[in-house]
CSV table of C-alpha atoms in Angstrom, one decimal:
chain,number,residue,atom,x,y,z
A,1,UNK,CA,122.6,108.5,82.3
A,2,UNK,CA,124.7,108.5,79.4
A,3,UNK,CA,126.3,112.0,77.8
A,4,UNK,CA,125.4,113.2,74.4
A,5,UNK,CA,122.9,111.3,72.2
A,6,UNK,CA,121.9,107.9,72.3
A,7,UNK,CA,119.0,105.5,71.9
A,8,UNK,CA,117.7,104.0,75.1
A,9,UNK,CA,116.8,100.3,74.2
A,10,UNK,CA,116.1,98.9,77.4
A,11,UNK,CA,115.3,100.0,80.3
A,12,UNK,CA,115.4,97.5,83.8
A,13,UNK,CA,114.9,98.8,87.5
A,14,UNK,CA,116.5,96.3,89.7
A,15,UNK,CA,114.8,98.1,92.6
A,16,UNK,CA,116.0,99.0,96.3
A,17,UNK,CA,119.2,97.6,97.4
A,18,UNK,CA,121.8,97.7,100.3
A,19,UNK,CA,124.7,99.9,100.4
A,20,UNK,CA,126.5,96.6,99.2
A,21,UNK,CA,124.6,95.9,96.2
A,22,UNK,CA,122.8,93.3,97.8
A,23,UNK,CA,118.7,93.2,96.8
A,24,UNK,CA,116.3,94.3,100.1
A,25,UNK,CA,113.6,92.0,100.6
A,26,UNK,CA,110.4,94.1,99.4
A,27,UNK,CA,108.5,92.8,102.9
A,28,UNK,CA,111.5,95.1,104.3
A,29,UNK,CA,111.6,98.0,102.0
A,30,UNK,CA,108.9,98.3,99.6
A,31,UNK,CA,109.3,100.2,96.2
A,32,UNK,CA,106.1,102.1,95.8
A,33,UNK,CA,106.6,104.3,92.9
A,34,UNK,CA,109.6,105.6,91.2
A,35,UNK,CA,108.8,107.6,87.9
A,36,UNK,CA,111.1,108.8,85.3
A,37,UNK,CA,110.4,112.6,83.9
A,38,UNK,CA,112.5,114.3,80.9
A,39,UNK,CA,112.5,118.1,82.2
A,40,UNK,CA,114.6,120.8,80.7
A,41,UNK,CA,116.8,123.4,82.5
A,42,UNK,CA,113.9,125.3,83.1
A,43,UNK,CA,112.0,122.7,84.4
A,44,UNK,CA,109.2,122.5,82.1
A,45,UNK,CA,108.3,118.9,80.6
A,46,UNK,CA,110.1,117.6,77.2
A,47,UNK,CA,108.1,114.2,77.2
A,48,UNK,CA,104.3,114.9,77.9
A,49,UNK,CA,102.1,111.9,77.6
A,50,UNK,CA,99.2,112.2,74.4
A,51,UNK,CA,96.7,110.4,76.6
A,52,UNK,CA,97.1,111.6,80.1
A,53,UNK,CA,98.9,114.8,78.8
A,54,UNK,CA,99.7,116.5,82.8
A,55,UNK,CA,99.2,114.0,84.5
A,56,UNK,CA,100.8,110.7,83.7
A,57,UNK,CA,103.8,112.4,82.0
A,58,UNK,CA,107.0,109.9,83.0
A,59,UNK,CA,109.0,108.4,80.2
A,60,UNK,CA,109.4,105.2,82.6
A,61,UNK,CA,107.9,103.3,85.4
A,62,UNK,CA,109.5,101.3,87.9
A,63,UNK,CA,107.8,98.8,90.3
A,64,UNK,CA,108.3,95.4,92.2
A,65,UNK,CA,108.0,93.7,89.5
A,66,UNK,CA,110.4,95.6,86.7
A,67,UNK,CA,113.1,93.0,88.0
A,68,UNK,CA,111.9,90.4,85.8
A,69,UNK,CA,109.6,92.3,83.9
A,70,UNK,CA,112.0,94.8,82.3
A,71,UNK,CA,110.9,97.3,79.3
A,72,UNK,CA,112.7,95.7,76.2
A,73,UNK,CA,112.3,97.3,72.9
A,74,UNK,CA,112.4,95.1,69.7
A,75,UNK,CA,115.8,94.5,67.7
A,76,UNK,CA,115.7,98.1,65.5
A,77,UNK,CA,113.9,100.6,67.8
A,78,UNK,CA,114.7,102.7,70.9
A,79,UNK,CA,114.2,106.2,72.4
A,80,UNK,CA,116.0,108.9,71.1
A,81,UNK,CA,118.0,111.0,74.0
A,82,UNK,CA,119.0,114.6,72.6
A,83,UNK,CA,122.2,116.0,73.7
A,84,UNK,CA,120.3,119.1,74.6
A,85,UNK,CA,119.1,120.5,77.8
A,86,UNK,CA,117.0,117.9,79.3
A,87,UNK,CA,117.4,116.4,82.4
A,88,UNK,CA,115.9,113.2,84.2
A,89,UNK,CA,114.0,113.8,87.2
A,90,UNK,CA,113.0,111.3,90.0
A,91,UNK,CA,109.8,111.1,91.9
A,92,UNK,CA,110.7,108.0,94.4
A,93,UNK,CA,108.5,106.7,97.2
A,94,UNK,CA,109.7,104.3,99.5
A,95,UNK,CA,108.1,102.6,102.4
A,96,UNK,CA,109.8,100.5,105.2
A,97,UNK,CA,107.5,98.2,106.8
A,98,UNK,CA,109.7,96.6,109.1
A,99,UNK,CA,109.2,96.6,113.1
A,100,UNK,CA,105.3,97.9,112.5
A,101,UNK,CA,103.0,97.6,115.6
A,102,UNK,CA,100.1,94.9,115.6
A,103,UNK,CA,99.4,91.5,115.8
A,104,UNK,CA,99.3,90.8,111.9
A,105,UNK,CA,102.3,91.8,110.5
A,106,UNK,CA,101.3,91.1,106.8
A,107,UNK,CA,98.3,93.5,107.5
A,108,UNK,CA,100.0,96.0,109.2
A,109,UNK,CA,102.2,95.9,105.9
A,110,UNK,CA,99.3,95.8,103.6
A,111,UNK,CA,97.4,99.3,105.1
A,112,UNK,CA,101.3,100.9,105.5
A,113,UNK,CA,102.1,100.0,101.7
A,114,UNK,CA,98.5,101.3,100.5
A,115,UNK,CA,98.2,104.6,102.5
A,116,UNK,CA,95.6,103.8,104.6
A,117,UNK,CA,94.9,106.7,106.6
A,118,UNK,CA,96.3,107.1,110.2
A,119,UNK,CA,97.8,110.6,111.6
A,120,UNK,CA,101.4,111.0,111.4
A,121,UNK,CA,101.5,109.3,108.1
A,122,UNK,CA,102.4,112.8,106.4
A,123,UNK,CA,102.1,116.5,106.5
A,124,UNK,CA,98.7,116.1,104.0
A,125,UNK,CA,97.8,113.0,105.8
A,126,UNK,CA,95.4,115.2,108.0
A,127,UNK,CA,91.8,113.4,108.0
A,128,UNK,CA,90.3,110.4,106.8
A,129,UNK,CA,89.5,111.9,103.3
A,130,UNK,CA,93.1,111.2,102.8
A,131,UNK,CA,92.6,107.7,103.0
A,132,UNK,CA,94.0,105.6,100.6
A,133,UNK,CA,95.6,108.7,98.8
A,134,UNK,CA,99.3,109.4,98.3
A,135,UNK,CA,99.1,111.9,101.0
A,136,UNK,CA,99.3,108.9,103.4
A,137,UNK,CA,102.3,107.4,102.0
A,138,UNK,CA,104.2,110.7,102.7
A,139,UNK,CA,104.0,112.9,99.9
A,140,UNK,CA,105.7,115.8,100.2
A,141,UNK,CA,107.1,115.0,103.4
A,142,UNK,CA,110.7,115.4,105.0
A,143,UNK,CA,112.9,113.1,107.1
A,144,UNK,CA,111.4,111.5,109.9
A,145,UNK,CA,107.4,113.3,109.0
A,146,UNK,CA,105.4,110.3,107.9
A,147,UNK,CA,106.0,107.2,109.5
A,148,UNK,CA,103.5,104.3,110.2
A,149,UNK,CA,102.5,103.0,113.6
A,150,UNK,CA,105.6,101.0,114.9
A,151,UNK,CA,106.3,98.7,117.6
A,152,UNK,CA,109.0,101.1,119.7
A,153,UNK,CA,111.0,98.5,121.0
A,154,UNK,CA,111.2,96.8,117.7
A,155,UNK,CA,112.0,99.9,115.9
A,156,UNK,CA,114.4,101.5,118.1
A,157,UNK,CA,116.3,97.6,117.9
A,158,UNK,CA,116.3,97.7,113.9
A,159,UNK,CA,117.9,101.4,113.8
A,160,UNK,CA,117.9,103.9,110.3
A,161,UNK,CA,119.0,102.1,107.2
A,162,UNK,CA,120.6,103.4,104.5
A,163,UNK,CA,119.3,101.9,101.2
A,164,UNK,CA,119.8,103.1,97.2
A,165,UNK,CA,117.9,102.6,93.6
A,166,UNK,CA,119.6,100.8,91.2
A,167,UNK,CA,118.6,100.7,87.2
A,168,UNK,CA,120.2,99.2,84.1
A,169,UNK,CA,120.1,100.9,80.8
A,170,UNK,CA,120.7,99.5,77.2
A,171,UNK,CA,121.3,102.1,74.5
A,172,UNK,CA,123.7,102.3,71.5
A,173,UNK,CA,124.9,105.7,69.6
A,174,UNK,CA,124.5,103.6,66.2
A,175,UNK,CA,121.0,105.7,65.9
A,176,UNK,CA,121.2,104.9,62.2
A,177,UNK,CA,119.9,101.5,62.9
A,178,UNK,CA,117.5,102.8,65.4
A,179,UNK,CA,113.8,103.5,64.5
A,180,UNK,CA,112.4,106.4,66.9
A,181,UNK,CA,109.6,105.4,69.2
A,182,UNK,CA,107.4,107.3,71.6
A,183,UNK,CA,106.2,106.4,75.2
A,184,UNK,CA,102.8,106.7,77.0
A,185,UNK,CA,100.6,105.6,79.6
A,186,UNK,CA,96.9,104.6,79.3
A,187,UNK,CA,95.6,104.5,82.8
A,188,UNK,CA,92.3,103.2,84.6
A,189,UNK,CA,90.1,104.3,85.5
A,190,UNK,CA,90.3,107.9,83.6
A,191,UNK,CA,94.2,108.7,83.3
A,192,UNK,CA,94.1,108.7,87.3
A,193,UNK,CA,97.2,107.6,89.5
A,194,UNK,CA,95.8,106.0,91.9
A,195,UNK,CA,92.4,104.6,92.7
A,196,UNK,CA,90.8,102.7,95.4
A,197,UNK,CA,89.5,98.9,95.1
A,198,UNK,CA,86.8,97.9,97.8
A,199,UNK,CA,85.7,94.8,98.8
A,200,UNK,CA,82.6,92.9,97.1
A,201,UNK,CA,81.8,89.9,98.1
A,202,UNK,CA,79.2,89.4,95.1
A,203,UNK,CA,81.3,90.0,92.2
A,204,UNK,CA,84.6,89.2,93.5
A,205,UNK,CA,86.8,90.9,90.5
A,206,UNK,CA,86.3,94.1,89.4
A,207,UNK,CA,87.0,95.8,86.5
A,208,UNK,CA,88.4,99.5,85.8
A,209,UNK,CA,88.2,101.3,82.4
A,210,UNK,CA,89.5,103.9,80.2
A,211,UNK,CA,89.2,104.8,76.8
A,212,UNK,CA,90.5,107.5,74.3
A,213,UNK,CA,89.9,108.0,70.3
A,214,UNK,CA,93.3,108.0,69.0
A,215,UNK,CA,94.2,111.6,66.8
A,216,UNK,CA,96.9,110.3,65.1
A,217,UNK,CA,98.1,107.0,63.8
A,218,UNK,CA,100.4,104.5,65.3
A,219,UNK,CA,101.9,101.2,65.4
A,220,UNK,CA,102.4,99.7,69.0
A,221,UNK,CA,105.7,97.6,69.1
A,222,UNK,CA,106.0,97.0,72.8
A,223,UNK,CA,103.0,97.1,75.6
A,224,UNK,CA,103.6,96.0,79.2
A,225,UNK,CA,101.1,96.3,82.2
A,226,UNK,CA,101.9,98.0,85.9
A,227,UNK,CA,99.2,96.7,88.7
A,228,UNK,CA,99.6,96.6,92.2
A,229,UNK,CA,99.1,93.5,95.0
A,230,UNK,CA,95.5,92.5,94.1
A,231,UNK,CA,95.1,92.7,90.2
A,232,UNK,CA,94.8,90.2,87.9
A,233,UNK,CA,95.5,91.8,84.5
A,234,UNK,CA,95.5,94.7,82.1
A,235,UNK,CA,94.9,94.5,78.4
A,236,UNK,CA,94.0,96.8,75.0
A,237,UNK,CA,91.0,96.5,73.1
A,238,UNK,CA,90.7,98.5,69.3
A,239,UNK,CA,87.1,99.3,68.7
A,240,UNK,CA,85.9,96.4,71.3
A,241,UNK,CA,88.7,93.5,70.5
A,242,UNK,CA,90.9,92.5,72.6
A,243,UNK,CA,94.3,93.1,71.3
A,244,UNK,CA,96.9,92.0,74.0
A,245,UNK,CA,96.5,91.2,77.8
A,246,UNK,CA,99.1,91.6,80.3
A,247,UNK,CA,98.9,89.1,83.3
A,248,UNK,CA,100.1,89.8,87.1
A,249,UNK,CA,102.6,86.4,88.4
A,250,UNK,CA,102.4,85.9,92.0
A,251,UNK,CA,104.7,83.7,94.3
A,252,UNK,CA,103.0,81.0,96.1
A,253,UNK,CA,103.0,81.9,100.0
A,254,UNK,CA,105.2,79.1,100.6
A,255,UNK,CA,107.9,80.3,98.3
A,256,UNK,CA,111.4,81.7,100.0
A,257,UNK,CA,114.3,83.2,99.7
A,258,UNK,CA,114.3,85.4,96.2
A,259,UNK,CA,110.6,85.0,95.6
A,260,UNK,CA,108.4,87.5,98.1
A,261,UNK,CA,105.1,86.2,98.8
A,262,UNK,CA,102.1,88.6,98.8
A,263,UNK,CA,103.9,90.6,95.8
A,264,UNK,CA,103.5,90.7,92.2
A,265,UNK,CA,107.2,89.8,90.6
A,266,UNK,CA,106.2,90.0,86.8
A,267,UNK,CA,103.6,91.0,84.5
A,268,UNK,CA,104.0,89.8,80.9
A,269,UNK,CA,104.6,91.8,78.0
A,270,UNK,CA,101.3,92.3,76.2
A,271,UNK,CA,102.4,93.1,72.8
A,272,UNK,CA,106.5,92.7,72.0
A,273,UNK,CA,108.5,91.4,69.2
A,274,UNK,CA,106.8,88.2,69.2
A,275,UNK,CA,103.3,89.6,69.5
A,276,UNK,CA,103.0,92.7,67.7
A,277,UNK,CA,102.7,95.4,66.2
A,278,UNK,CA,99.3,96.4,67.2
A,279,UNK,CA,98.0,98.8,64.6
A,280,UNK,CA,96.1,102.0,65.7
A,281,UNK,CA,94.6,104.5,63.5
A,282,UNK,CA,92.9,107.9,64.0
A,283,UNK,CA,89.7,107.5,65.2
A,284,UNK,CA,90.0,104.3,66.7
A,285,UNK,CA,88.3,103.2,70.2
A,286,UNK,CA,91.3,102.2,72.3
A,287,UNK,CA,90.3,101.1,75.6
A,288,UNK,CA,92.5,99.8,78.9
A,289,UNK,CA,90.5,97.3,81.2
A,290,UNK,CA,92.0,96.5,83.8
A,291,UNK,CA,90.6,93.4,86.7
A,292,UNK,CA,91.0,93.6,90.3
A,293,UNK,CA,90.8,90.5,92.7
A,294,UNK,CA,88.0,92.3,95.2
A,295,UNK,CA,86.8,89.2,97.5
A,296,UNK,CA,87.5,88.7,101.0
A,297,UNK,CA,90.4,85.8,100.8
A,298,UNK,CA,92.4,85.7,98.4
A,299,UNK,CA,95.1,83.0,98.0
A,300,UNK,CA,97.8,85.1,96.4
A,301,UNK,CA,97.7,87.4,99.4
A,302,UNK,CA,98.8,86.4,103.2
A,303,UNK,CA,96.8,88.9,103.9
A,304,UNK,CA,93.5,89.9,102.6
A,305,UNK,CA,90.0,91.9,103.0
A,306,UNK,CA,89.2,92.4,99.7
A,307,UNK,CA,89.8,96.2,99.8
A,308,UNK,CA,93.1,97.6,97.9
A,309,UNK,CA,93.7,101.2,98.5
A,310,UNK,CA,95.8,103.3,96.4
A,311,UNK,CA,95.8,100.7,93.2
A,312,UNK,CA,97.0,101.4,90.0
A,313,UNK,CA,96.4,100.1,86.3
A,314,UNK,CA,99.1,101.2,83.6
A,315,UNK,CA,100.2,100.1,80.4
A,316,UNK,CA,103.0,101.7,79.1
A,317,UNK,CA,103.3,101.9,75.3
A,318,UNK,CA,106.2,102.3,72.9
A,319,UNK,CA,104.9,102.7,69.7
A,320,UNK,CA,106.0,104.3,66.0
A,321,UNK,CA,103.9,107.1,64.9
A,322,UNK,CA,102.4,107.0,62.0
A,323,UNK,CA,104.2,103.8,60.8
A,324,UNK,CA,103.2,101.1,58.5
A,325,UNK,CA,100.7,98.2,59.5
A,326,UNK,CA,103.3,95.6,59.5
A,327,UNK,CA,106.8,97.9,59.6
A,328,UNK,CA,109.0,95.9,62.2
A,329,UNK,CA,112.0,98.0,61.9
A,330,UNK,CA,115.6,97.0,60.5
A,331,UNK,CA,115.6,93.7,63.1
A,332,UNK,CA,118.8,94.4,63.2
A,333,UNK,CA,121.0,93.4,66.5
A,334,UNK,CA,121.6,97.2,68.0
A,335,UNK,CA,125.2,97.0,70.0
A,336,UNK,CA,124.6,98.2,73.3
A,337,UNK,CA,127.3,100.4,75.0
């Protein structure tokens, strides 16, 4: 990041690359989470959410998707960086699911990539109440102590690989034309991580909720969902109407080369310049809902059982506290650096 202070603008996470630059394939390397926290010297938080306060604290969110579906603050508005004693910190979680043992590869990389329980995957991966948890996608463990079952031969032939993270960052120190915004997360179903989808074959999407009564007003100038292989979309409501919906794109299973079948690669903005704002006020109902694909075949997936552990459902929120209805901001150009 940038020294001194600055407005961040944009923010774009062009995800897991070789040592080259060069983009790896997700069906190689898959980008499972990679969160953004503000953290002073001490450690302690600077950015704390005001829905999932603890728990859902990063300032940004990177996923397959962010590629093409990168968080873009209207003309006018950005978050303020303090030259002061903050700190980004990293949480990353990255999954290889190359030269994996059984006869389906696709499904071998659907229960690696959604922490399916099986021993080794992880010092906390220990029983099957760990299943679908982030305990089987290796939390907290060191080199080489959560792996998922791999064909040996195939393995030993593809060797360690050494990959990096790469992000892009607009900002500009003009912060006189810069409107201040906040971040947050509303997450389904109640502020939680992670959850787990299982198959119904009677009512083949399903739907996860949460809702908080807002304590202060706002104006919501940029919205964008976060949903994992399986969902369909995210959206807002305000006191039971729909305000914006955020939709999941999918490749066809034919598609090659850039496009990665079986992945989501963009999620549209749900409120932006062209959109919004959204106006909240206290005591206004504001409810995420998000839907999940849960039937047996489903023809965005090359594999599919209709059960998708370790889910997720965000929308991410920059918004102006206690702004005016219609307040836009300067819509002035803001020169990045």
């Amino acid at each position: 990041m940038p020294n001194g202070t600055f407005a961040i603008t944009a923010f774009r996470a062009e995800g897991v690359v070789e040592e080259s630059g060069k983009r790896v394939p997700l069906h190689q390397v898959q980008l499972h989470a990679w969160h953004f926290y503000l953290r002073n010297k001490a450690g302690k938080p600077v950015h704390t959410d005001p829905f999932c306060p603890l728990r859902l604290d990063q300032l940004f969110e990177a996923a397959p998707e962010s590629l093409l579906s990168p968080i873009a603050f209207p003309h006018g508005y950005g978050y303020i960086m303090k030259d002061d004693d903050r700190q980004f910190h990293s949480t990353i979680n990255l999954i290889r699911t190359e030269g994996l043992s059984g006869s389906d590869a696709a499904r071998a990389a659907k229960e690696c990539a959604e922490c399916y329980y099986a021993p080794g995957k992880g010092p906390k991966c220990t029983s099957p109440a760990a299943n679908g948890t982030l305990a089987c996608c290796g939390e907290e463990a060191a080199d080489g102590q959560a792996t998922c079952a791999t064909d040996t031969a195939a393995a030993a032939a593809l060797g360690n690989r050494t990959v990096q993270l790469r992000y892009t960052i607009q900002y500009t120190r003009h912060l006189w034309r810069v409107t201040p915004l906040q971040t947050a997360l509303l997450s389904a179903p109640g502020c939680e991580p992670f959850f787990n989808v299982l198959r119904n074959d009677t009512h083949l999407e399903q739907r996860f909720n949460y809702s908080v009564t807002m304590k202060f007003d706002a104006s919501v100038k940029f919205a964008i969902g976060y949903l994992r292989p399986g969902g369909i979309n995210i959206s807002m409501l305000v006191n039971g109407r729909r305000a914006c919906t955020s939709y999941a794109s999918y490749p066809p299973l034919t598609s090659t080369g850039a496009a990665e079948p079986g992945h989501i690669t963009q999620m549209s903005p749900c409120i932006d310049a062209s959109e919004g704002p959204v106006a909240l006020r206290i005591g206004d109902q504001v409810e995420v809902e998000a839907w999940y694909f849960a039937g047996r075949n489903d023809s965005r997936l090359p594999f599919s059982d209709g059960t998708h552990l370790s889910a997720a459902a965000y929308l991410y929120l920059g918004f102006e506290p206690d702004a005016p209805i219609r307040d836009m901001g300067s819509g002035e150009e803001v020169e990045a650096s």
